[in-house]
Tab-separated table of C-alpha atoms in Angstrom:
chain	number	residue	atom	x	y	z
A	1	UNK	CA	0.000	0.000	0.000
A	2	UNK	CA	1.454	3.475	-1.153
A	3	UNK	CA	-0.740	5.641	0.645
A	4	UNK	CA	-3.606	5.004	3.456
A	5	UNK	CA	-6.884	4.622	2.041
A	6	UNK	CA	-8.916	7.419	3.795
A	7	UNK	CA	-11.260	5.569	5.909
A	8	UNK	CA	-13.605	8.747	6.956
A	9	UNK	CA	-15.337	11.356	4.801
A	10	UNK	CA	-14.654	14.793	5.253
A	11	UNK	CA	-17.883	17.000	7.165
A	12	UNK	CA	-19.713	18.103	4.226
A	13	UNK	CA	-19.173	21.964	4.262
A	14	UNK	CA	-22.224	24.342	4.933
A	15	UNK	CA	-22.555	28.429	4.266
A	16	UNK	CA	-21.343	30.583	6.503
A	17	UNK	CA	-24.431	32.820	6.479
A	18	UNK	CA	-25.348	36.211	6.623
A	19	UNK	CA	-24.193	36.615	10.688
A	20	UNK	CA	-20.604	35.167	9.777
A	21	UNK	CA	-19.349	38.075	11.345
A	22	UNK	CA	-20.699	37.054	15.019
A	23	UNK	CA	-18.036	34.296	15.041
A	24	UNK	CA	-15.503	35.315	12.735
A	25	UNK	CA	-15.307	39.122	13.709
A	26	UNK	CA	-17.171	39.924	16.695
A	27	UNK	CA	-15.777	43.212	17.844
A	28	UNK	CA	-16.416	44.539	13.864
A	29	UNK	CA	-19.904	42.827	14.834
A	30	UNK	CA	-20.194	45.321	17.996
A	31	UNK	CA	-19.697	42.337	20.123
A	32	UNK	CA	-17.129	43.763	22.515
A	33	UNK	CA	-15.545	42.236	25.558
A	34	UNK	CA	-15.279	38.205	24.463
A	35	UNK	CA	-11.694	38.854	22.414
A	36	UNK	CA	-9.613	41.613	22.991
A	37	UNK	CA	-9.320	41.749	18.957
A	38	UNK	CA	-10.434	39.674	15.685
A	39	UNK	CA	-8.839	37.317	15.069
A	40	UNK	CA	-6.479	37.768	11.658
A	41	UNK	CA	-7.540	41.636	11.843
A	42	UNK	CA	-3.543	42.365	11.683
A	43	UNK	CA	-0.970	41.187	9.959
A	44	UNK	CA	2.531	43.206	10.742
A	45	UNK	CA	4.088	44.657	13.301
A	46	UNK	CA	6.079	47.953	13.448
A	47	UNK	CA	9.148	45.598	13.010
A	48	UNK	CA	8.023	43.157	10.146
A	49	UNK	CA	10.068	43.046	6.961
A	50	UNK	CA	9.599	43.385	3.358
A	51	UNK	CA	7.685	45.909	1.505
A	52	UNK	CA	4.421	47.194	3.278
A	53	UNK	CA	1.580	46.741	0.916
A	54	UNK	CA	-2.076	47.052	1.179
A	55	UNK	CA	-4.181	44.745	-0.713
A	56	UNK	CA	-7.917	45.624	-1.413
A	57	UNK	CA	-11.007	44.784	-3.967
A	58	UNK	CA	-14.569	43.955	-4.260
A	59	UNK	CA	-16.774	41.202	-4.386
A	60	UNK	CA	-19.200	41.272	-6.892
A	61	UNK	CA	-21.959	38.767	-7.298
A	62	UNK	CA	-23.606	37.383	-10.667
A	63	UNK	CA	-25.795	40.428	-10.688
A	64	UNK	CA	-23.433	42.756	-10.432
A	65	UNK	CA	-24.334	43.081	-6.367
A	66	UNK	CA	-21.353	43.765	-3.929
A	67	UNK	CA	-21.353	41.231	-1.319
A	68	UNK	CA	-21.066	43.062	1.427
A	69	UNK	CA	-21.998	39.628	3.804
A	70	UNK	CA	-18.351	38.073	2.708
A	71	UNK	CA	-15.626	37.108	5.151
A	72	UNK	CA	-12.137	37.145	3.548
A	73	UNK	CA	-8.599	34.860	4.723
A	74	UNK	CA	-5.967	35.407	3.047
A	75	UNK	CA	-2.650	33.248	3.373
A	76	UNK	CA	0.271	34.368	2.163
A	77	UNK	CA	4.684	33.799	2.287
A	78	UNK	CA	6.811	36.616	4.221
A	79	UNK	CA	9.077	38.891	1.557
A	80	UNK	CA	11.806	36.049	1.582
A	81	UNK	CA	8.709	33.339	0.147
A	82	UNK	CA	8.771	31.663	3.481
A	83	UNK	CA	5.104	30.646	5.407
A	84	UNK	CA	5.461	31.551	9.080
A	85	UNK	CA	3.719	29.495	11.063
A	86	UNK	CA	2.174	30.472	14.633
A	87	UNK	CA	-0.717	33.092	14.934
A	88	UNK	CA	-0.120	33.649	18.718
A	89	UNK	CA	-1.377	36.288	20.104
A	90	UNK	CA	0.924	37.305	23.546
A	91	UNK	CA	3.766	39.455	22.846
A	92	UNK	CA	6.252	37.155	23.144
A	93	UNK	CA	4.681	34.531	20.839
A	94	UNK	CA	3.719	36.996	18.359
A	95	UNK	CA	5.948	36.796	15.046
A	96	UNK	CA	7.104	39.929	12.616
A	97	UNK	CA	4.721	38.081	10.530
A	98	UNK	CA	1.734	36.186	10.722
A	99	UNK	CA	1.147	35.547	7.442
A	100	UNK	CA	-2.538	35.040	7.784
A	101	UNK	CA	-5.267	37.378	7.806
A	102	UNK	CA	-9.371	37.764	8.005
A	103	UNK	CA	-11.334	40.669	6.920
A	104	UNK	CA	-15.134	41.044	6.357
A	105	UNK	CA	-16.557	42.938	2.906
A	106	UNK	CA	-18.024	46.125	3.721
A	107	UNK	CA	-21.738	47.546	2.623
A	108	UNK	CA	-20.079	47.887	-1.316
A	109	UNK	CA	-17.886	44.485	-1.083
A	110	UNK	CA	-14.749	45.725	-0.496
A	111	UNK	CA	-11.753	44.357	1.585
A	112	UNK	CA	-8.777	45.654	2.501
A	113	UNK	CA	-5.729	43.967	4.156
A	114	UNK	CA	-2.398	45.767	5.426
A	115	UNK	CA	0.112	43.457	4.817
A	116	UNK	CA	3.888	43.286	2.868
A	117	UNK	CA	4.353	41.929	-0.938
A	118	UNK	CA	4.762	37.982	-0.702
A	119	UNK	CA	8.430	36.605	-2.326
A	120	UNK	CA	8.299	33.851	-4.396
A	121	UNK	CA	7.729	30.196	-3.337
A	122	UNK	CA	8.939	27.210	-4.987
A	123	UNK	CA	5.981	25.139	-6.773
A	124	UNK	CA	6.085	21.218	-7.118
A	125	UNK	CA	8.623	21.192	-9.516
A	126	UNK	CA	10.739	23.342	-8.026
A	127	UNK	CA	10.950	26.590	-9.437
A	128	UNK	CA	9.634	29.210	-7.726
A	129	UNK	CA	5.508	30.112	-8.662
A	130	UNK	CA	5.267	33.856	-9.250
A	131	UNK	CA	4.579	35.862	-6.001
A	132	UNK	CA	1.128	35.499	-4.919
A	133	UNK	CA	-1.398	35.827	-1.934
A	134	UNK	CA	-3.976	32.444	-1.310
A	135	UNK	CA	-8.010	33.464	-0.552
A	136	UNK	CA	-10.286	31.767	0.759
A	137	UNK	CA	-13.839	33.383	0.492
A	138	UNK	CA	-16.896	32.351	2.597
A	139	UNK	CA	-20.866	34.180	2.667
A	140	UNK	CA	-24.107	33.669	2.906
A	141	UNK	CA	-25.571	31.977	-0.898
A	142	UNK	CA	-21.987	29.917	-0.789
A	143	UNK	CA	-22.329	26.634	0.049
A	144	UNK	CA	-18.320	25.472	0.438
A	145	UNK	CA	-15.629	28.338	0.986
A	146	UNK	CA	-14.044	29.680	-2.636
A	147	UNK	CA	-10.588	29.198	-3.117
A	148	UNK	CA	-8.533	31.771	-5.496
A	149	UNK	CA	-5.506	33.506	-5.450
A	150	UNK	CA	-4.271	37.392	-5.657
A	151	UNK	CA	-1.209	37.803	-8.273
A	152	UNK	CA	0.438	41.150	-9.102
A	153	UNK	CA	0.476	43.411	-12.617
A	154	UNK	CA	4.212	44.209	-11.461
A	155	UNK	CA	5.484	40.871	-11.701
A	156	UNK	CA	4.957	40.543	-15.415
A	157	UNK	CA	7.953	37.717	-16.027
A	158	UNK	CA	7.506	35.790	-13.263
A	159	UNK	CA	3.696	36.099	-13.864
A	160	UNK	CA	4.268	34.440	-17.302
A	161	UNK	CA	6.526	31.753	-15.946
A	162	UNK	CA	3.532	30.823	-13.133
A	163	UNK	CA	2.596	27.092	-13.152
A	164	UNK	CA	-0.836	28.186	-11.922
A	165	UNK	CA	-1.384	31.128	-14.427
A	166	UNK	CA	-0.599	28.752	-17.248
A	167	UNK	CA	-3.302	26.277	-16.559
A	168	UNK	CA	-5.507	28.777	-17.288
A	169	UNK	CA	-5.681	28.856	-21.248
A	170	UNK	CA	-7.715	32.185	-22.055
A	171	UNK	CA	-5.473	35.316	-21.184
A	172	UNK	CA	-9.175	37.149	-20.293
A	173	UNK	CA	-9.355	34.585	-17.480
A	174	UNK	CA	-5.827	34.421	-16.162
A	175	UNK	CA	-6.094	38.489	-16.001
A	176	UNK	CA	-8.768	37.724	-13.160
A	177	UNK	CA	-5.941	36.713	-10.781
A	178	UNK	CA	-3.964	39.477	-11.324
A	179	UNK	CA	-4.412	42.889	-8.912
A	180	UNK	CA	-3.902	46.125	-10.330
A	181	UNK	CA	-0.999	48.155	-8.938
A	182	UNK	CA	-1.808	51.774	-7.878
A	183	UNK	CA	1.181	54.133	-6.506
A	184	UNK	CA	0.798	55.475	-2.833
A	185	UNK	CA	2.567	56.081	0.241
A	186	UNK	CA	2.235	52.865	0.606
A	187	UNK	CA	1.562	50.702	-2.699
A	188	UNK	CA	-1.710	49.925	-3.281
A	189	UNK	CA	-3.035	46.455	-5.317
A	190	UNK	CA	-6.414	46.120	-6.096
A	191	UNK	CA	-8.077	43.234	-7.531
A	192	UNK	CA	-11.944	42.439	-8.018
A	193	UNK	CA	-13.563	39.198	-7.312
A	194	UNK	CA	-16.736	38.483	-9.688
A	195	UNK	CA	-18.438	35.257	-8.071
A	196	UNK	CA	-20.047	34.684	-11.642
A	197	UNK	CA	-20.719	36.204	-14.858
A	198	UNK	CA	-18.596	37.554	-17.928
A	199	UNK	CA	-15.739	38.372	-15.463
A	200	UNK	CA	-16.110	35.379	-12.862
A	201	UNK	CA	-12.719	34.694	-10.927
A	202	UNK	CA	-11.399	31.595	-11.806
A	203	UNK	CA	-11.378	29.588	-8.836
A	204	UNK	CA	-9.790	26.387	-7.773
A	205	UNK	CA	-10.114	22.984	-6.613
A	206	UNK	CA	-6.776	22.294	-4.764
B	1	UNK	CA	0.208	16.864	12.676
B	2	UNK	CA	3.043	19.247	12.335
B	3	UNK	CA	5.426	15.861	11.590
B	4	UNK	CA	3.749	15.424	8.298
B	5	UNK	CA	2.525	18.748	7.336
B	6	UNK	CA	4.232	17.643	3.734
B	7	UNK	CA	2.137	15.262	2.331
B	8	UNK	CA	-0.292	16.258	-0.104
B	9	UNK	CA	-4.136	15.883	0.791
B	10	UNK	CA	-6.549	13.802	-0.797
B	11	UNK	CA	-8.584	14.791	-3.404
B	12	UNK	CA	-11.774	16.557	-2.109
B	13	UNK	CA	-15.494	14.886	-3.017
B	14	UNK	CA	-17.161	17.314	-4.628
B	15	UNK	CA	-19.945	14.940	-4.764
B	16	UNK	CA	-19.894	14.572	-1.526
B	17	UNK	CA	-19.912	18.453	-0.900
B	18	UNK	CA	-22.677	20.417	-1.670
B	19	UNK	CA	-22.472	21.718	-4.878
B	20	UNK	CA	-21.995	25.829	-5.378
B	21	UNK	CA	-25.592	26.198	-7.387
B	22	UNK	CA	-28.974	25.097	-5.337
B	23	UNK	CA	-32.233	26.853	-6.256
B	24	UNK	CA	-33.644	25.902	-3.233
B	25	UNK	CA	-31.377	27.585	-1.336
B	26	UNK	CA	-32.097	31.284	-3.323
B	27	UNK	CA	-29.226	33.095	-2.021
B	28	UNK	CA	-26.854	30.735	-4.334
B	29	UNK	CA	-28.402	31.744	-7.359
B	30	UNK	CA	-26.326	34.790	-8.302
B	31	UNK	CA	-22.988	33.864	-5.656
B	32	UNK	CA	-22.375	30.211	-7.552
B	33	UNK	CA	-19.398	30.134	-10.020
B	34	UNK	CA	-20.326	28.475	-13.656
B	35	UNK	CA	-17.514	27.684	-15.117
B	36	UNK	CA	-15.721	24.507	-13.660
B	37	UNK	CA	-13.465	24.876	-10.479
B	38	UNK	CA	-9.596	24.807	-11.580
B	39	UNK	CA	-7.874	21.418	-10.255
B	40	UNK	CA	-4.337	22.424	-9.055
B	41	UNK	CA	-1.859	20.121	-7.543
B	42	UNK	CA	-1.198	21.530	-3.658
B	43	UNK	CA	1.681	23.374	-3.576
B	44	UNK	CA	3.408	25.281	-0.137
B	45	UNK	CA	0.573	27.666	-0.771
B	46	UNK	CA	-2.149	25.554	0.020
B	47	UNK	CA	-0.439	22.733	2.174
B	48	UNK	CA	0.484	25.086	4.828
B	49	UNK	CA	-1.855	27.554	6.839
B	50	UNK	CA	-1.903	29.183	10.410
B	51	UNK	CA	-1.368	27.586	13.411
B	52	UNK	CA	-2.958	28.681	16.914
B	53	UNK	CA	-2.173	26.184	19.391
B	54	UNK	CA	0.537	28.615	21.327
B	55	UNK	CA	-2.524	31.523	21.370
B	56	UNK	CA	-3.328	32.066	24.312
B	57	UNK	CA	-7.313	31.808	25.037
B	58	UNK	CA	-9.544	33.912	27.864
B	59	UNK	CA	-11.033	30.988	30.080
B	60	UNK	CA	-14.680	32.648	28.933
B	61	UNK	CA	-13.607	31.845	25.574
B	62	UNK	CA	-15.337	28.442	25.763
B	63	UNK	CA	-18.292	29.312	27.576
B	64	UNK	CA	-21.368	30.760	26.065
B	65	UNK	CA	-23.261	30.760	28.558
B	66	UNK	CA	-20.802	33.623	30.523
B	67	UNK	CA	-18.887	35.112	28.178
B	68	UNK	CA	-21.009	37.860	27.366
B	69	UNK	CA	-22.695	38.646	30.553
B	70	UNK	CA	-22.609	41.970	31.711
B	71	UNK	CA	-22.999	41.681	35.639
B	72	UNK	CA	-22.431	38.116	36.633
B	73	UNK	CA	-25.789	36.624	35.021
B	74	UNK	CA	-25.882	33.741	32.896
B	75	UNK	CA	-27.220	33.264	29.208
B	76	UNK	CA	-31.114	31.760	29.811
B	77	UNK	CA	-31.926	28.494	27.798
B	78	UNK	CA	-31.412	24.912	27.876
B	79	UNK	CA	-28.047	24.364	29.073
B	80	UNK	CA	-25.621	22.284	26.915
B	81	UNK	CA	-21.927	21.204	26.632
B	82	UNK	CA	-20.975	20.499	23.262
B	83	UNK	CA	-17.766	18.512	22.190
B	84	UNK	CA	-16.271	16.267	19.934
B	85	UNK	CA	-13.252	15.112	18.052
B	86	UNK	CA	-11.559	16.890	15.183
B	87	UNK	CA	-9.979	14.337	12.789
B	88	UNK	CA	-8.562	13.809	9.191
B	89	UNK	CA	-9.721	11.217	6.911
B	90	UNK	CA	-7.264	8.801	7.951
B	91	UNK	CA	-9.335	8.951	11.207
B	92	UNK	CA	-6.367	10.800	13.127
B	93	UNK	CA	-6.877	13.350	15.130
B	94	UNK	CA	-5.677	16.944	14.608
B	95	UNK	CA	-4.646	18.381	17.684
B	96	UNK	CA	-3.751	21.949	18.373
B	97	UNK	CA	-6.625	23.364	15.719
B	98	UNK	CA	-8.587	25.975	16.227
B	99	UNK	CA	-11.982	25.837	16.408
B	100	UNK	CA	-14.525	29.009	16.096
B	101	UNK	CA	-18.459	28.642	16.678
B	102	UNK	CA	-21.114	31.233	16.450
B	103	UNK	CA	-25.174	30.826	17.084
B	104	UNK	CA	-28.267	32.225	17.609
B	105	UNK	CA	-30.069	32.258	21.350
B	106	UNK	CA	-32.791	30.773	22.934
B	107	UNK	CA	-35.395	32.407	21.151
B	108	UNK	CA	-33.698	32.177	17.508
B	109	UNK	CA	-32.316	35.659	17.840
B	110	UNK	CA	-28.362	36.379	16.402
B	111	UNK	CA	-26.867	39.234	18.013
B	112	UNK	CA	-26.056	41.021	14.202
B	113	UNK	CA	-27.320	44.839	13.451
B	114	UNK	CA	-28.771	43.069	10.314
B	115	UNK	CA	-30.809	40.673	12.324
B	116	UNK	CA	-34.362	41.628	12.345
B	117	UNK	CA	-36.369	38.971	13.498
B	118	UNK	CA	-38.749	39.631	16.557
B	119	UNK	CA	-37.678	37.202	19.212
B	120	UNK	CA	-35.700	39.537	21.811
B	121	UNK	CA	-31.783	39.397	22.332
B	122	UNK	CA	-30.541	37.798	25.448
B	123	UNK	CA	-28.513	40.621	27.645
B	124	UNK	CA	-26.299	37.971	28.646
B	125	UNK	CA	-25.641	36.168	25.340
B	126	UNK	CA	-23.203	37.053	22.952
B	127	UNK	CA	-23.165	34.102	20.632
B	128	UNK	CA	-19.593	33.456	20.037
B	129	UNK	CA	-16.671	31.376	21.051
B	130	UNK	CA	-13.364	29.629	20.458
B	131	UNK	CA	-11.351	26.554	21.620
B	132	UNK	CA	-7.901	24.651	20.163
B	133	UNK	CA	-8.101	21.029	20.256
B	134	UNK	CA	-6.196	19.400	22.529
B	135	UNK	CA	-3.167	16.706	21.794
B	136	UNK	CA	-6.072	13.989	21.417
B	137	UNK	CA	-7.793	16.610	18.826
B	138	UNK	CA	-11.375	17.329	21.332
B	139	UNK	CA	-12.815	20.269	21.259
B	140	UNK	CA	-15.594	21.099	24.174
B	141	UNK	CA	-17.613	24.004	24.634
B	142	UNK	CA	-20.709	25.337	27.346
B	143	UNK	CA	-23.418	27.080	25.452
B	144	UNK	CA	-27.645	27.429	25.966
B	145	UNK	CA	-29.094	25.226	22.850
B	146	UNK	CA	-30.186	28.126	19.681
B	147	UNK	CA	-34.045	28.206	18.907
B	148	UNK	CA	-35.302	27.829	15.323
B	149	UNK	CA	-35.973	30.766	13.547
B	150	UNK	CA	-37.506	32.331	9.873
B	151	UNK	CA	-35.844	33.068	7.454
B	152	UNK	CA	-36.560	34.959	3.920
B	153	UNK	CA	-36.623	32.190	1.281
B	154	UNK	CA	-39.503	30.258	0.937
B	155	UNK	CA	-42.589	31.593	2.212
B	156	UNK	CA	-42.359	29.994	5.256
B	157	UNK	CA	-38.782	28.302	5.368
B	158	UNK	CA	-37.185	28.277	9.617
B	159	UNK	CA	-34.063	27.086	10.229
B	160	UNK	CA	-33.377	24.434	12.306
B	161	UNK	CA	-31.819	25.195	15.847
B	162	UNK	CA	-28.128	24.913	14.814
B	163	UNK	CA	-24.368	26.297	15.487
B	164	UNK	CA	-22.039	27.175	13.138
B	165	UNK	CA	-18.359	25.545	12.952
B	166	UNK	CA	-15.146	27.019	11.794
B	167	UNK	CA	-12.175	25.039	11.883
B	168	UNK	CA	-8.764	25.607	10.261
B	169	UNK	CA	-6.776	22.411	10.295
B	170	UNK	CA	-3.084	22.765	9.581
B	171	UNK	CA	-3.473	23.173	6.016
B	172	UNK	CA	-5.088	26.452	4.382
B	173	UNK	CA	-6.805	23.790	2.055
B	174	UNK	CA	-8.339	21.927	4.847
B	175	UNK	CA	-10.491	25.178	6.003
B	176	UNK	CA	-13.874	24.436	6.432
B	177	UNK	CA	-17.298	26.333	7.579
B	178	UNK	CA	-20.199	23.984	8.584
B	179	UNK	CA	-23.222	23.640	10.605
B	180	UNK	CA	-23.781	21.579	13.625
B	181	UNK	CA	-27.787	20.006	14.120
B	182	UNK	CA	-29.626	18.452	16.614
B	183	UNK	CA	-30.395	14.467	16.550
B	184	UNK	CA	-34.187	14.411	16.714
B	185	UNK	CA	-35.068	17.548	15.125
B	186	UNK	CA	-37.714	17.486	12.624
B	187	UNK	CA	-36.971	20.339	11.145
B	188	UNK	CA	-33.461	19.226	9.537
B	189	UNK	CA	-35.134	17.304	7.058
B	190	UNK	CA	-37.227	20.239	5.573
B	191	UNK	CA	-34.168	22.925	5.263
B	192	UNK	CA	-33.152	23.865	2.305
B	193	UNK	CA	-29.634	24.572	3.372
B	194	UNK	CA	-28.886	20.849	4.578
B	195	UNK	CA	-30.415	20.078	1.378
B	196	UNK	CA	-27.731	21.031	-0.490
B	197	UNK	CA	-25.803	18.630	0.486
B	198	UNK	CA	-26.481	15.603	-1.770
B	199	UNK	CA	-25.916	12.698	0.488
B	200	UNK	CA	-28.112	11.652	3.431
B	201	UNK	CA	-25.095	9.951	5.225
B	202	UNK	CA	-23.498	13.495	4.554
B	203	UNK	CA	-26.556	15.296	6.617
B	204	UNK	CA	-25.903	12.553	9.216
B	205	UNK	CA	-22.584	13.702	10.114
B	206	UNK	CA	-23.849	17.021	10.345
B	207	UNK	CA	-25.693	15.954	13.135
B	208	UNK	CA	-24.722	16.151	16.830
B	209	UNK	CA	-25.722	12.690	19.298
B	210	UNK	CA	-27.269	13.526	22.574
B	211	UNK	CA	-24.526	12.146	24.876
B	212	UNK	CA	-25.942	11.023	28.465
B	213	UNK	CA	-23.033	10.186	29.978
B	214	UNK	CA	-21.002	13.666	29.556
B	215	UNK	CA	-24.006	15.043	30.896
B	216	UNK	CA	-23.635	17.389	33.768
B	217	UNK	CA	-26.006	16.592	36.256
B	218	UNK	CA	-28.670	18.715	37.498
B	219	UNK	CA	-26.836	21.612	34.818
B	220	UNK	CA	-26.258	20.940	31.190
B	221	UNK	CA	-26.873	18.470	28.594
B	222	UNK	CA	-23.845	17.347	26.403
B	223	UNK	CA	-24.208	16.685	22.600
B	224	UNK	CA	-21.307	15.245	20.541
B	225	UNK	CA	-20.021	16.212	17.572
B	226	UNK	CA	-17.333	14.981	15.643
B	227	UNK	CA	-15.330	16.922	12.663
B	228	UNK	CA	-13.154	14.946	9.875
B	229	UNK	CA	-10.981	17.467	7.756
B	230	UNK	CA	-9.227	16.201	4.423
B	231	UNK	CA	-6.693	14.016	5.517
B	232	UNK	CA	-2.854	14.049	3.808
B	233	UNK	CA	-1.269	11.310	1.679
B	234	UNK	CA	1.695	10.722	3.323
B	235	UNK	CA	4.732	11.517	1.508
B	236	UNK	CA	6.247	8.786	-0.436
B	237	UNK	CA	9.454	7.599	0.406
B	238	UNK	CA	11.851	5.112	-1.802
B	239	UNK	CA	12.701	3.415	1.442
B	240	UNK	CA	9.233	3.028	2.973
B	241	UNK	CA	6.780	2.280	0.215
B	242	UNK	CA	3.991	1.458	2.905
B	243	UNK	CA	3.795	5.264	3.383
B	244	UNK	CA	3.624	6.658	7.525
């Protein structure tokens, strides 16, 4: 036997809902005093490394409604293309980077995480996939969290090298992975998510 | 386990999840993808994810039933524990996880400025908690059991009672939402929200035991409620072909 035969089934997923936010972010939620903050509401420190970015979009639905409902995780490598691993929260278990982080959509869809540009992280075979942030999007009308990811219109050559970009045959549909760089005191990349329609994401299965 | 946190996982069912588009559920109508979900091999990206199990938790963060009150009272409704085992498909279990669960109170009410419904909030119940498994991968939490309550899709469609899971694994592919039911209630059969997932043995595991004998006597009832995650091939070695 190469591998063990799974011998359970995995809980079948169910939506998250429209009161998400009552688990997921309570203080956003106005439900103060259980945790002294959300979880995943911040990402750096004053002393984290690499290149401060903030990264920020909508959510649009087939009808070309926000989804202001949506709960947003991102994952994501430090500027060296290394994943971090603890999320503690005390001071002295609390690391430059946590790598992870959890927003919810506001009334027009839009999330915004303050985090640092990702480096490059080797894919199966090796070579490194082009910088990139994993999301993971749950609300109410989705049955099983949606899996994409958040590439960057700066990295053109690595971009084109991407093992995951070139799965994706039509150019139109690779573009929907890739954010939009606007200039700012601190760099700005903004990407929008279209659950379905002409412009729908392309999602994963991974 | 953090020892083999390099395998890759097994495929996820996809006919054993719901699918993204049910009618009877309205609310997926316009939020389901249509064009096919992108397989991808797992790379670093998806076979790693947070971990929690050094974060330190308030001792309230378990408990439901006082972790909202605002002068010493207690959350009013039938008093519960709830536990259970996280595990992965290869029936291990996943210590050190953590798990997030949210619900409405007594009365059906959510504690959520875009809750209208007319059954009145509990002063003492908040709604929310947290625990991280321990090394044997349980989970336990105190909470009052949620009522029913209306909801706009059908005419006349009510939820029933039920508490939402969030669990995280040790893989950001492993995450998973769900919803915890009641053995026994009627209602579960008629919701078109646990309709969407295909399988009847699928609704069964979405459905908590009554457990006598973790009962607290003369306090709280305990229901049980186990969690299996996707579970990892284990990496395959020349020199150990039966896998680890």
């Amino acid at each position: 036997m190469l591998h063990p035969v799974p011998t359970l089934k995995e809980t079948p997923s169910q939506t998250a809902g429209p009161y998400v936010h009552i688990g997921m972010t309570p203080n956003w939620a106005d439900i103060r005093g259980v945790y002294e903050t959300d979880p995943g509401a911040t990402m750096v420190s004053a002393d984290t490394p690499g290149t401060r970015i903030i990264l920020s979009g909508r959510i649009i639905d087939g009808a070309g409604v926000p989804v202001s409902d949506a709960v947003v995780e991102i994952w994501q490598a430090d500027g060296n293309g290394s994943y971090g691993r603890p999320v503690g929260s005390s001071a002295e278990a609390r690391p430059a980077f946590t790598g992870w982080g959890r927003q919810p959509a506001n009334g027009e869809g839009e999330f915004r995480f303050e985090t640092i540009k990702p480096g490059p992280v080797p894919g199966p075979d090796g070579r490194p996939m082009a910088p990139h942030v994993a999301v993971w999007i749950v609300a109410r009308g989705i049955n099983i969290g949606l899996q994409t990811r958040i590439y960057f219109a700066d990295e053109e050559a690595a971009n084109a090298r991407d093992f995951v970009l070139n799965r994706i045959p039509d150019p139109k549909r690779r573009a929907t992975l890739i954010a939009r760089k606007e200039e700012g005191d601190v760099p700005q990349y903004r990407l929008d998510i279209h659950l379905q329609g002409d412009s729908e994401t392309v999602f994963f299965d991974m | 386990m953090p020892g083999d946190d390099q395998g890759a996982l097994f495929a996820r069912d996809r006919s054993w999840q719901p699918p993204a588009y049910t009618p009877g559920y309205k609310s997926t109508t316009f939020r389901a993808p249509r064009h096919a979900l992108l397989s991808l091999p797992g790379t670093a990206s998806e076979l790693t994810g947070p971990t929690f199990g050094d974060m330190p938790l308030n001792p309230l963060d378990n408990d439901l039933i006082r972790n909202y009150s605002q002068d010493g009272g207690e959350a009013i409704g039938q008093r519960l524990i709830v536990y259970g085992q996280v595990l992965d498909e290869n029936a291990r279990p996943v210590p050190g996880t953590l798990v997030e669960f949210w619900q409405a109170n007594a009365g059906g009410r959510y504690r959520h400025k875009r809750e209208g419904y007319l059954a009145p909030l509990d002063p003492n119940f908040g709604g929310c908690g947290r625990a991280i498994t321990d090394a044997n991968g349980f989970y336990h939490f105190r909470t009052v059991k949620p009522g029913a309550y209306p909801w706009p899709n059908g005419a006349n469609d009510w939820r029933p009672a039920h508490i939402h899971f969030s669990i995280f694994g040790h893989a950001f592919a492993q995450r998973l939402i769900t919803q915890m039911y009641f053995e026994g209630d009627p209602m579960i059969w008629q919701c078109p929200i646990v309709g969407s997932v295909p399988d009847k043995a699928g609704i069964t595991q979405l459905i908590a035991k009554l457990d006598r004998h973790n009962t607290t006597p003369m306090d709280a009832l305990a229901y049980r409620f186990d969690i299996v995650l996707r579970g990892r091939r284990s990496t395959l070695f020349e020199n150990k072909l039966e896998g680890n």
